[in-house]
Coordinates of C-alpha atoms in Angstrom, one line a residue:
X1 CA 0.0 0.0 0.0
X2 CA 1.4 3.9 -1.2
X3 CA 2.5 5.7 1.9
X4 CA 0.1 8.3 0.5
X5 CA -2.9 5.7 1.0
X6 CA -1.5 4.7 4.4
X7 CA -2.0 7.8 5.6
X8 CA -5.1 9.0 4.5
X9 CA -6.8 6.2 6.3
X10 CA -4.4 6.3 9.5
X11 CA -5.9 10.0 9.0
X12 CA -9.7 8.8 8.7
X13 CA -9.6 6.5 11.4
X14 CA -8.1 8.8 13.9
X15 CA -11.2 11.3 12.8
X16 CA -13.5 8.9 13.2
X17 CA -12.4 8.2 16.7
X18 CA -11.9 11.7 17.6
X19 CA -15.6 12.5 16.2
X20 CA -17.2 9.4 17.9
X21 CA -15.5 10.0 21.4
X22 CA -16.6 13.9 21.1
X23 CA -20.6 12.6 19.9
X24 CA -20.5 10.1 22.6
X25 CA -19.5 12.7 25.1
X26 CA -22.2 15.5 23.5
X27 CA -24.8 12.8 24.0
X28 CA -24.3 11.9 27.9
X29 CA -24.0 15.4 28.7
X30 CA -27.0 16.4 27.0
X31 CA -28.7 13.0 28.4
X32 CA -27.3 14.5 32.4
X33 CA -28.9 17.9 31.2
X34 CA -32.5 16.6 30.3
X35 CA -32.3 15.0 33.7
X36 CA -31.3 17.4 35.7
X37 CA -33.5 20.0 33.9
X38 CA -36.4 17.3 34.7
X39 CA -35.3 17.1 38.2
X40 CA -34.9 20.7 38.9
X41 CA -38.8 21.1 37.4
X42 CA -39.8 19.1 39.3
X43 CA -37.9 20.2 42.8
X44 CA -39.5 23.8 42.0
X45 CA -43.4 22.9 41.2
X46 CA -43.4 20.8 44.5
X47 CA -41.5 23.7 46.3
X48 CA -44.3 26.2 44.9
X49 CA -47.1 23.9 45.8
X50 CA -46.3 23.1 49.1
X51 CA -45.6 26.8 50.1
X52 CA -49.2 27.4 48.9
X53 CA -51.2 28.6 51.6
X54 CA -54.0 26.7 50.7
X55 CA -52.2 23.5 50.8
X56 CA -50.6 24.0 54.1
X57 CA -54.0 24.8 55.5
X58 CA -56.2 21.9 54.3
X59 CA -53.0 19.3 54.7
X60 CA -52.2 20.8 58.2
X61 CA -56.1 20.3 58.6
X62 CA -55.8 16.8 57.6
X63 CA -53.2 15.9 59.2
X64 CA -54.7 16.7 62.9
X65 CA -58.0 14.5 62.2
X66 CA -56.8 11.3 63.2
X67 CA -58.9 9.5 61.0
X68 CA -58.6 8.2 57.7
X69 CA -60.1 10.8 55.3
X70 CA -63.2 10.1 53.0
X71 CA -61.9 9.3 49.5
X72 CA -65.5 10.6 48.1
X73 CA -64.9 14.4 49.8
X74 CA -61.2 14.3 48.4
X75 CA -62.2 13.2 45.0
X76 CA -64.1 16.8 44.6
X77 CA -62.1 18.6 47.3
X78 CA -60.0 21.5 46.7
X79 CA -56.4 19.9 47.3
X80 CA -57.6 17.3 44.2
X81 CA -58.7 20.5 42.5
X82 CA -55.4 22.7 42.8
X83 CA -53.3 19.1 42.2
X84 CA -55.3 18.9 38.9
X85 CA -54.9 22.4 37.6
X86 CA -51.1 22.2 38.3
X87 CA -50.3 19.0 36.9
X88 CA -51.9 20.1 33.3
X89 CA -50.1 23.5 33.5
X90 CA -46.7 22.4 34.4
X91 CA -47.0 19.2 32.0
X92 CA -45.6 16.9 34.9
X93 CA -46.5 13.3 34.8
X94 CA -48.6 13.7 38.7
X95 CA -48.9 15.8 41.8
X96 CA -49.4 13.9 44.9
X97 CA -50.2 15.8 48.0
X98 CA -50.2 13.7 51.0
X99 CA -50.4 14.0 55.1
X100 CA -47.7 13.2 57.8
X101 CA -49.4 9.2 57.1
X102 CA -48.5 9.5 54.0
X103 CA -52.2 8.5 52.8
X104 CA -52.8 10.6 49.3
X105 CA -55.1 13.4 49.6
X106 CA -54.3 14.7 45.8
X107 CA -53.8 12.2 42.9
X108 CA -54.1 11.7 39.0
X109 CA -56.1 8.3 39.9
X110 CA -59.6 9.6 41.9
X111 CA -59.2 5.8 42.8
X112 CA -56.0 5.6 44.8
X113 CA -57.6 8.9 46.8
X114 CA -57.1 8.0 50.7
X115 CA -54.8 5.7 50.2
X116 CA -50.8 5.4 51.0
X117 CA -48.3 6.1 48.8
X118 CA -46.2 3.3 47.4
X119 CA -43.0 5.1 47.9
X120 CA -41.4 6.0 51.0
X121 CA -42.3 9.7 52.9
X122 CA -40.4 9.5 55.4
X123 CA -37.4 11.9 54.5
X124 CA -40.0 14.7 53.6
X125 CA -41.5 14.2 56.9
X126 CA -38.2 14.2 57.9
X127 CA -37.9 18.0 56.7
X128 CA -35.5 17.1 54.0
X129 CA -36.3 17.8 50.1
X130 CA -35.7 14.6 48.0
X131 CA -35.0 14.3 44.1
X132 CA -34.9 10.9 42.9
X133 CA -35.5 8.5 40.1
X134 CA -38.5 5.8 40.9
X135 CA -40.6 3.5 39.9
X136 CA -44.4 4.1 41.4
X137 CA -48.1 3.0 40.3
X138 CA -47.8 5.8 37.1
X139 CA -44.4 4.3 36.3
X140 CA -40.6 5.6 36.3
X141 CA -40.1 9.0 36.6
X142 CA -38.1 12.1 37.9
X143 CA -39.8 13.0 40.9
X144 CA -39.5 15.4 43.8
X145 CA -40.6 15.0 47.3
X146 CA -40.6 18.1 49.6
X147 CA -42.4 18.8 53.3
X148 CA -45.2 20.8 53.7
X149 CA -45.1 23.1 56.6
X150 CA -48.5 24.3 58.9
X151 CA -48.0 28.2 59.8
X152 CA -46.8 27.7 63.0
X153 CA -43.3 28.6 63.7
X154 CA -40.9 26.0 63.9
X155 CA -43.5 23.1 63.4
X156 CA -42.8 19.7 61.9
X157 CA -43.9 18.5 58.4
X158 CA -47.6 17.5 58.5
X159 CA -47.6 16.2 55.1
X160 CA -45.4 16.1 51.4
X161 CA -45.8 17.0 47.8
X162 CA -44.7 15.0 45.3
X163 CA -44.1 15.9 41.8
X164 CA -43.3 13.8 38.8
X165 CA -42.0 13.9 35.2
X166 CA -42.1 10.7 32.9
X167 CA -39.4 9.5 31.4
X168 CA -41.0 9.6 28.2
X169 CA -41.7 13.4 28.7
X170 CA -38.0 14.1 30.0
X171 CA -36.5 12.8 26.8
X172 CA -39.1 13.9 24.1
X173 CA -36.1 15.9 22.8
X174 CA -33.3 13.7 22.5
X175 CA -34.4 12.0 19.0
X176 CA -34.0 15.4 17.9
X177 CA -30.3 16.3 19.6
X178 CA -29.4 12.9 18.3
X179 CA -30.4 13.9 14.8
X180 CA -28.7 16.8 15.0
X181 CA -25.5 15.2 16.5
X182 CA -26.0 12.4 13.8
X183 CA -25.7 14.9 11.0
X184 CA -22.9 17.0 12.5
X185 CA -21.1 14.1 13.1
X186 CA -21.4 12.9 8.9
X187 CA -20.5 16.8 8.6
X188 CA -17.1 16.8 10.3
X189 CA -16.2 12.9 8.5
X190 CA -17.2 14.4 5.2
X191 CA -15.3 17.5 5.9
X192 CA -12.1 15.7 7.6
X193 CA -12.2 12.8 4.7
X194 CA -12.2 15.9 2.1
X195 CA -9.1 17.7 4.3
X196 CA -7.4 13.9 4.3
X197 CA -7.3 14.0 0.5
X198 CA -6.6 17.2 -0.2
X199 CA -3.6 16.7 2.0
X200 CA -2.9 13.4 0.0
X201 CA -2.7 15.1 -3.2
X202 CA -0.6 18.1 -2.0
X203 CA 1.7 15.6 -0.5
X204 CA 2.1 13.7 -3.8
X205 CA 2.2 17.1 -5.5
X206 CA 5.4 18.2 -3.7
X207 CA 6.8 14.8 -3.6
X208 CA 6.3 14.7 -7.4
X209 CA 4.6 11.1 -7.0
X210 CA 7.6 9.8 -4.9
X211 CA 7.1 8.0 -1.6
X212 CA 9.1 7.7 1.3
X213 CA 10.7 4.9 0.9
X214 CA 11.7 6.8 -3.4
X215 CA 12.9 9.7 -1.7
X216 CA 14.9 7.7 0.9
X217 CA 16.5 6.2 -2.4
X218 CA 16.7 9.3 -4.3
X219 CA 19.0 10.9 -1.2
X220 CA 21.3 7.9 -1.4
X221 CA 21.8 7.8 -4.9
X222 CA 22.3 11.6 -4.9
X223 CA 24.7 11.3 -2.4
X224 CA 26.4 8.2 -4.0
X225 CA 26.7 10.1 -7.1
X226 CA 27.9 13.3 -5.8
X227 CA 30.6 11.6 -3.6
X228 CA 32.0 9.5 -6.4
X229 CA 32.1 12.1 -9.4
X230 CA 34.1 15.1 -8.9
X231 CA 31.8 17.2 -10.9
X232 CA 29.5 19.9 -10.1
X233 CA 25.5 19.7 -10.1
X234 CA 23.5 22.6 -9.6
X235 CA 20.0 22.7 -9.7
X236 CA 17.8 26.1 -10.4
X237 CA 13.8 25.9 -9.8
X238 CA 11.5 27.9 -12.3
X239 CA 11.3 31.0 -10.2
X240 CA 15.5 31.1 -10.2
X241 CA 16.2 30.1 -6.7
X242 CA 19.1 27.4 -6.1
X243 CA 17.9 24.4 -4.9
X244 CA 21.2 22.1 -5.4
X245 CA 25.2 23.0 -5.3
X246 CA 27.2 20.6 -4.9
X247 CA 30.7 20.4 -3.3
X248 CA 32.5 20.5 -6.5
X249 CA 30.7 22.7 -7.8
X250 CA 31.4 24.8 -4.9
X251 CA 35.4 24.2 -6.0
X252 CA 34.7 25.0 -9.7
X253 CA 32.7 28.2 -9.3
X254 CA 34.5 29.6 -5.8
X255 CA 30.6 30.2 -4.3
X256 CA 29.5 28.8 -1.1
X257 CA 26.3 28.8 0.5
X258 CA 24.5 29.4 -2.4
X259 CA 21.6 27.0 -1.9
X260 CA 18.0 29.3 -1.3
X261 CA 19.5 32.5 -3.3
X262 CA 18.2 33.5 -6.5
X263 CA 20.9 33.1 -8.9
X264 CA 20.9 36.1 -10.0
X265 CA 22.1 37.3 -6.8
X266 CA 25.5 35.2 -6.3
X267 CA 28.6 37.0 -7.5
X268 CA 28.6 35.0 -10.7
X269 CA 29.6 36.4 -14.8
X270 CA 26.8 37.0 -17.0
X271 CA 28.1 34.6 -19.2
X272 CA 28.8 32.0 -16.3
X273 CA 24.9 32.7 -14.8
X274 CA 23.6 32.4 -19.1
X275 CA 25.9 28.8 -19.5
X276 CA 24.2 27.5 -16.1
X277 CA 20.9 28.4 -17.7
X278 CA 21.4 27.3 -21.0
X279 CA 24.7 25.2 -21.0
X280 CA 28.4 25.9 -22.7
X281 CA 29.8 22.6 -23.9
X282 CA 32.4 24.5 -25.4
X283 CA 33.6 26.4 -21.9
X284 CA 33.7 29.1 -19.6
X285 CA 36.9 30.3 -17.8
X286 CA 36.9 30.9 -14.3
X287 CA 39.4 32.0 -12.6
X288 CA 42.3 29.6 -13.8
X289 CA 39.7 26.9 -15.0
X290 CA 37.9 26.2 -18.0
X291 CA 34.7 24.7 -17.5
X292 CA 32.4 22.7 -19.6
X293 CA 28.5 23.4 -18.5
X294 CA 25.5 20.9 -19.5
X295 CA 22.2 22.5 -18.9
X296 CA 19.1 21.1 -19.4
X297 CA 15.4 21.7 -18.6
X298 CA 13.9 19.1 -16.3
X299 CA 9.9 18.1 -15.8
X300 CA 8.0 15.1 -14.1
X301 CA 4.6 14.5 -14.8
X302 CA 4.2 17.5 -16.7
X303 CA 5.7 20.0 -14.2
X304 CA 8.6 22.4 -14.7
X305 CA 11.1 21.8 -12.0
X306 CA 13.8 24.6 -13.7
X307 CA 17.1 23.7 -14.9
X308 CA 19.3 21.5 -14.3
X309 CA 23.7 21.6 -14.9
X310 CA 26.2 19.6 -14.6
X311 CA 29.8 21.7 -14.4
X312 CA 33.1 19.6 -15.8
X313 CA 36.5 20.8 -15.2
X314 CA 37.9 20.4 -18.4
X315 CA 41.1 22.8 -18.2
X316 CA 43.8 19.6 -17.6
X317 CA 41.9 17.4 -20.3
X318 CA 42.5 20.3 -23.0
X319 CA 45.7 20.9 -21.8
X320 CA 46.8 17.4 -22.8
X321 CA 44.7 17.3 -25.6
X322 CA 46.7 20.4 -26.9
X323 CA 49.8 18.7 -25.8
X324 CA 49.4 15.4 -27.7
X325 CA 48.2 16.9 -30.6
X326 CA 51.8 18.4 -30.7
X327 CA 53.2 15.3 -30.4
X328 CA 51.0 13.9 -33.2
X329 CA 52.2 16.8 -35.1
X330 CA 56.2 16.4 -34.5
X331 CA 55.4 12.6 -35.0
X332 CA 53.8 12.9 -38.3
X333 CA 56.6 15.5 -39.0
X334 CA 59.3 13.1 -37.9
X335 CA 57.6 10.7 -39.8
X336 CA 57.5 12.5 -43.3
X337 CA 61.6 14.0 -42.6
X338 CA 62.1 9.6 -42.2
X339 CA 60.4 8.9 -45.2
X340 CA 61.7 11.4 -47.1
X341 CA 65.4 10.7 -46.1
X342 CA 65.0 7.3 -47.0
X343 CA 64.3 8.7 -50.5
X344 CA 67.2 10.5 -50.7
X345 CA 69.1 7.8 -49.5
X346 CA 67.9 5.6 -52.2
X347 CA 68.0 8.4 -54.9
X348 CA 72.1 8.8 -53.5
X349 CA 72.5 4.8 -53.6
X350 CA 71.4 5.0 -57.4
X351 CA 73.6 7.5 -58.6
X352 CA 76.3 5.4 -57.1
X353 CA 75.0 2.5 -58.8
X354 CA 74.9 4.3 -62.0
X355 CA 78.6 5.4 -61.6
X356 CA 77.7 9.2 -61.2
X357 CA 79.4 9.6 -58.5
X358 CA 79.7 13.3 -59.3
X359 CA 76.1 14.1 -58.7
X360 CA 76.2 11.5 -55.8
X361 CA 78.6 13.7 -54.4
X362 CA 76.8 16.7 -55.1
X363 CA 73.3 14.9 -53.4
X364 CA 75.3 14.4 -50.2
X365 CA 76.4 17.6 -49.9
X366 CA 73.5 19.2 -50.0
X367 CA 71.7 17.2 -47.5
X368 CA 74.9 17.9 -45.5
X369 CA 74.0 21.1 -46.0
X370 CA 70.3 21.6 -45.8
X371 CA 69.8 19.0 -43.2
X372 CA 68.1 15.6 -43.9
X373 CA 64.6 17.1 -45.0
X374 CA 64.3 20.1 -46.7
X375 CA 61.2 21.9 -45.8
X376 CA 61.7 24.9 -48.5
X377 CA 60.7 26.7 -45.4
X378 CA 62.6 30.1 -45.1
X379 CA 64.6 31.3 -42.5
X380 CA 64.6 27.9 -41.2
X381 CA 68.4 27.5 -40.5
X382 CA 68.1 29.9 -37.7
X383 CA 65.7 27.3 -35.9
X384 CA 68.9 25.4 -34.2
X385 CA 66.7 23.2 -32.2
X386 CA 66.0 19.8 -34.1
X387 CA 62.4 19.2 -32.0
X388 CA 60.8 23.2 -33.3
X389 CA 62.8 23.2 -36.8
X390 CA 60.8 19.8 -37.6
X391 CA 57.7 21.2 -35.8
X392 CA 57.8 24.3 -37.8
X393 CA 58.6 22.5 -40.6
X394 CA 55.2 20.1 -40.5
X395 CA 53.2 23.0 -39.6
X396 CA 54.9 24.6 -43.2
X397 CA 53.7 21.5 -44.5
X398 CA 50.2 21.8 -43.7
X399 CA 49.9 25.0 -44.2
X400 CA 50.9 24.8 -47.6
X401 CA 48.0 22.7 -48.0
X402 CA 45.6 25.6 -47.1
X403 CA 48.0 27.8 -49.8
X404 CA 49.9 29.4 -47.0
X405 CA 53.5 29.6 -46.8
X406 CA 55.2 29.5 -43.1
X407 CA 58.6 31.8 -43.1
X408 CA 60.9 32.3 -39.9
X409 CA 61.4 35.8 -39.1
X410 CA 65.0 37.0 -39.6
X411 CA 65.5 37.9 -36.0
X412 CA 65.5 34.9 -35.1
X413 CA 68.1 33.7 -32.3
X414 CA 68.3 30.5 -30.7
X415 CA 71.0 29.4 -28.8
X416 CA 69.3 26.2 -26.2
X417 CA 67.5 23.2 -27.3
X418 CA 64.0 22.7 -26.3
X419 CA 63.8 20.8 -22.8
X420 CA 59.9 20.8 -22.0
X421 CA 58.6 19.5 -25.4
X422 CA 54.4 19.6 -24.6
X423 CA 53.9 22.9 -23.3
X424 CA 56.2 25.3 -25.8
X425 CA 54.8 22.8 -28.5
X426 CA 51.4 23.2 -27.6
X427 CA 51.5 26.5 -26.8
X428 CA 53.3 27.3 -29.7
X429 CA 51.5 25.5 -32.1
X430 CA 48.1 26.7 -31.4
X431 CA 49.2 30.8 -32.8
X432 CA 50.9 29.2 -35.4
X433 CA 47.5 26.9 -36.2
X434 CA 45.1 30.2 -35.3
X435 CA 48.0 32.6 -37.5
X436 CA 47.3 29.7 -40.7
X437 CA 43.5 29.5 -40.5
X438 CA 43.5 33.9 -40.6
X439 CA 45.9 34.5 -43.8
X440 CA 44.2 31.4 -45.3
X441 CA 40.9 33.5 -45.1
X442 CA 43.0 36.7 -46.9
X443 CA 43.6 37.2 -50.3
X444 CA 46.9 36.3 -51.7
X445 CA 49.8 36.3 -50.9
X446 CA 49.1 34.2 -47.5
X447 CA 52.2 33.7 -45.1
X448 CA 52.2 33.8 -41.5
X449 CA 55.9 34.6 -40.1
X450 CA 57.3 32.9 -37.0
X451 CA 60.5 34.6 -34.9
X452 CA 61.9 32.7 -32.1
X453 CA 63.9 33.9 -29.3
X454 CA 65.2 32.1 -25.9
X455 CA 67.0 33.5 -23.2
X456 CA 67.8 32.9 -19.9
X457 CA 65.8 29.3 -20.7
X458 CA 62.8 31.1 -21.6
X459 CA 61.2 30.8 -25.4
X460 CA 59.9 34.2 -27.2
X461 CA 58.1 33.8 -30.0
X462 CA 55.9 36.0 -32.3
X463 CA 53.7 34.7 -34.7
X464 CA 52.1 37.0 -37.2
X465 CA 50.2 36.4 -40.4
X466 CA 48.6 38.4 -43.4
X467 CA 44.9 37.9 -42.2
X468 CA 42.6 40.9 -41.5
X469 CA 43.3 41.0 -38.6
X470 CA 41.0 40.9 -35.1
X471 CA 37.7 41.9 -35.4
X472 CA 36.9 45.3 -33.2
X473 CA 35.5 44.4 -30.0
X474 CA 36.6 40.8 -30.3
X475 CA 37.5 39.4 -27.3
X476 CA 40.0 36.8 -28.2
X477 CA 41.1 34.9 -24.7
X478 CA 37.1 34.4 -24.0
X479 CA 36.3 31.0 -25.1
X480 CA 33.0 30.7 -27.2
X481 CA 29.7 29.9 -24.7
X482 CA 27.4 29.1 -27.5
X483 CA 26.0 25.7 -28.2
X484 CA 27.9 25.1 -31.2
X485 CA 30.8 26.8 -33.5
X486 CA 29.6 29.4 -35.6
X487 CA 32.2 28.3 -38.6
X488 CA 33.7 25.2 -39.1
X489 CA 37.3 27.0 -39.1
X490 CA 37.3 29.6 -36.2
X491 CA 39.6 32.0 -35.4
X492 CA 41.6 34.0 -33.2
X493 CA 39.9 33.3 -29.8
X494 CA 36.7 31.8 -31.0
X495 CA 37.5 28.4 -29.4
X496 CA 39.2 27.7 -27.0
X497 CA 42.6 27.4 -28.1
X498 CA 43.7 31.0 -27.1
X499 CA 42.2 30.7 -23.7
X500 CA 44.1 27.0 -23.0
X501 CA 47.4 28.6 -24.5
X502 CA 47.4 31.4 -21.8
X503 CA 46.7 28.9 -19.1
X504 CA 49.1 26.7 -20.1
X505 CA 51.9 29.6 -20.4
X506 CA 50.7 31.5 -17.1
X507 CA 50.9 28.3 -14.6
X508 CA 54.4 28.5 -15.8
X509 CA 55.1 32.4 -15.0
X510 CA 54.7 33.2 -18.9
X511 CA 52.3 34.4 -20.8
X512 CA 50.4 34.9 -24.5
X513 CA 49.4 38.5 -25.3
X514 CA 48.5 40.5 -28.6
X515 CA 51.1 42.5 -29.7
X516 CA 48.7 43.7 -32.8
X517 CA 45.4 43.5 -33.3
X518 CA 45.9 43.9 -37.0
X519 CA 43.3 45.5 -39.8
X520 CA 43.4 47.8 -42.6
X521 CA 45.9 45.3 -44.8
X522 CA 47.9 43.7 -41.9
X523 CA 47.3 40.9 -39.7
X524 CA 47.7 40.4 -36.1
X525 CA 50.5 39.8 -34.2
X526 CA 50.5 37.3 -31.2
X527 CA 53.3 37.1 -28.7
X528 CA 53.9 33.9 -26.5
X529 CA 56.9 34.1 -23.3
X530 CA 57.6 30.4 -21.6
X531 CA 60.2 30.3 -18.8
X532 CA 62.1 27.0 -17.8
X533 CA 61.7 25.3 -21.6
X534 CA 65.2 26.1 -23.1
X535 CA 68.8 24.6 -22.0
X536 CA 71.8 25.4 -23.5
X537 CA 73.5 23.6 -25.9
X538 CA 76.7 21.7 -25.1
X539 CA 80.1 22.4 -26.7
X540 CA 80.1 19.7 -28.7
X541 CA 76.9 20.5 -30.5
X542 CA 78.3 24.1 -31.0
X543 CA 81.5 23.3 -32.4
X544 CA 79.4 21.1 -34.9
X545 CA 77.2 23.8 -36.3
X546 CA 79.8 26.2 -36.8
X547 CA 81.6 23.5 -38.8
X548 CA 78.2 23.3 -40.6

């Protein structure tokens, strides 16, 4: 049975026992009220009858004739008379007057006139005023017994008056207050049942459907999930209050307590605050991070429950991506100087074959000269390092692909060899990548020119191309926050690229800047500074080049 179910009827039940304890209650204290009503009706008829001056005569009269008096003369005496008349005024069942014997000198029955009573007088002759339930020869009723009094002071009871209401009389009401408790009684069930399922529904309305025993499974899975993934959730209800933020997502987004503020209100970005609305999948940057942001709109049965994000720290993933797809590129580069060495091998073997030694000679020479792989890129000499003139020298491949050519600058100076490969390479080769895909855009002639600088081991480069330039109010180091790219070959910035090289450079104490935005025929110029990647060269490998 649904929790919901169980407790509607744990709910109908306890009203039904609250409403048939309270009815039970209503109905004995309105029975005790009928009775005492009865009783005190009673008590005051008989209290006004024997103080009747009348009555005191003719019973103090009778009373002092110590015979038995005639039950003819009583019959159309006045006692009977004034009994009578009372009896149909006041509505009660009889009125008995009687002497100190306690023979009847007043009855509804002419035929028990003269006769003794057949309940006991002897606590009204007593002097005491009695108010009991009996049984006489007219039945059960609520009857009172009081003394009658003769006029001298301080004289004993000659005689009692008896008044009586039948029980049928006494109650002729209480069909009618049982009605009426009857029908408030199916009032307040109706009413609590209607209460009990209202509350049923609004309980399943804010539980979404979900009993306890779902929601105690819901809070361990949430908390299973949130303590094995290190990513952030936050959850945003329709009206733009924060309902969920995790602990990493308290990491990611440097805001605590944020759970029951409007989002609006936390010291967040705009573009941050839009990407938990609507999702980045292609990043934000905050602070040193960049963060990927799934948001998604979430409902159950029908319902908007608001938004709902997941935040991925994605800032070590990139880097490494940008790091091995340097090393894909000096591979594939290393791959193409093998292959084409091996052809100049074979094309040197020939001529030897063929007894040309001459040109053989000649062959050698040059690829003494020019290295084992000639890139035709130029300025390329000046690249001493074997690991960047290769890497330039793909990237000159590729590039020429797109119908750019890739030059090195003429001041360029290096004196170390490369010692941190992945970072200068990435680095490195994403303003040489952005500097192809902006002069491949231009119109002819497209070149993009590379200087290279180290010092102290730190690498300098520029990288600058014939593009148009930077757009005006581009912001180049923001990563794009829409949902998708808006060209298949973005540039300068609108990735993420840009963003991921400055990260990468500044966690080493470098950095990458804009030296030019560019326009109006030129292109821009980008400027990259990486301490701690260059050592020097040895003697050995000095004394060698300059022999070169």
């Amino acid at each position: 049975m649904r929790f919901a179910t169980r407790l509607l009827l744990v709910q109908l039940i306890t009203q039904v026992c609250v409403v048939a304890v309270c009815a039970a209650a209503f109905v004995a204290l309105t029975v005790g009220q009928l009775r005492a009503e009865a009783e005190s009706s009673a008590l005051n008829i008989a209290r006004t009858v024997a103080a009747s001056p009348q009555v005191r005569t003719l019973v103090t009269a009778y009373s002092a004739d110590p015979g038995t008096p005639d039950a003819a003369s009583l019959r159309d005496g006045l006692l009977e008379s004034y009994a009578r008349t009372t009896t149909e005024r006041s509505g009660a069942l009889f009125v008995v007057i009687t002497d100190d014997q306690g023979i009847r000198l007043a009855h509804p029955d002419p035929d028990r006139l003269g006769e003794v009573v057949s309940t006991s007088f002897d606590a009204a002759l007593a002097g005491q005023e009695v108010v009991t339930w009996e049984t006489g020869t007219l039945g059960e009723s609520a009857r009172a017994k009081v003394p009658v009094y003769p006029f001298v002071r301080d004289g004993a009871p000659v005689g009692e008056v008896s008044v009586g209401f039948a029980r049928g009389s006494v109650f002729d009401d209480l069909p009618a207050i049982l009605l009426a408790i009857g029908v408030t009684v199916v009032v307040a069930l109706a009413l609590g049942a209607a209460v009990a399922v209202l509350m049923r529904r609004r309980l399943e309305r804010l539980t979404l459907g979900l009993q306890p025993e779902d929601l105690a499974a819901l809070v361990q899975t949430q908390s299973a999930v949130f303590a094995a993934s290190d990513a952030g959730v936050v959850a945003v209800d329709p009206d733009g209050v924060v309902r969920v933020w995790s602990e990493p997502a308290v990491e990611l987004l440097g805001v605590a307590d944020a759970v029951g503020r409007r989002l609006d209100d936390l010291p967040l970005g705009d573009d941050l605050r839009a990407a938990l609305r609507e999702g980045a999948p292609y990043g934000v940057i905050v602070g040193e991070r960049i963060l990927y942001i799934d948001a998604a709109r979430v409902s159950r049965l029908g319902r908007d429950l608001g938004t709902s994000a997941v935040v991925r720290d994605r800032t070590d993933v990139l880097a490494l991506t940008e790091r091995l797809e340097s090393v894909r590129t000096l591979t594939e580069a290393l791959r193409v100087e093998r292959h084409e060495f091996a052809n100049r091998l074979h094309a040197a073997s020939g001529l030897i074959a063929a007894g040309r030694l001459a040109d053989a000679r000649e062959l050698l020479g040059d690829i003494g000269a020019r290295g084992a792989v000639d890139h035709r890129v130029p300025g390329v000499p000046a690249v001493t390092d074997p690991v960047l003139q290769s890497f330039v020298g793909a990237k000159a491949i590729t590039a020429g692909e797109r119908g750019v050519r890739v030059r090195v600058g003429p001041d360029t100076l290096l004196r170390g060899t490369l010692t941190d490969v992945e970072d200068a390479l990435a680095v490195l080769g994403n303003l040489i990548d952005n500097a192809i895909t902006a002069a491949a855009s231009a119109p002819a002639p497209r070149w993009v020119e590379v200087t290279l600088l180290d010092a102290g081991g730190e690498l300098v480069a520029t990288v600058t191309d014939s593009g148009a330039g930077i757009d005006a109010g581009a912001r180049p180091f923001e990563p794009r926050t829409g949902t998708a790219p808006t060209e298949p070959d973005a540039v300068h910035g609108h990735g993420i690229g840009l963003p991921l090289s400055r990260e990468l450079a500044r966690r080493r104490g470098g950095d990458v800047w804009i030296i030019d935005e560019g326009g109006a025929g030129t292109g821009a110029v980008f400027g990259m500074r990486l301490p701690g990647v260059m050592g020097a060269l040895d003697d050995a490998s000095s004394i060698d080049h300059e022999e070169d």
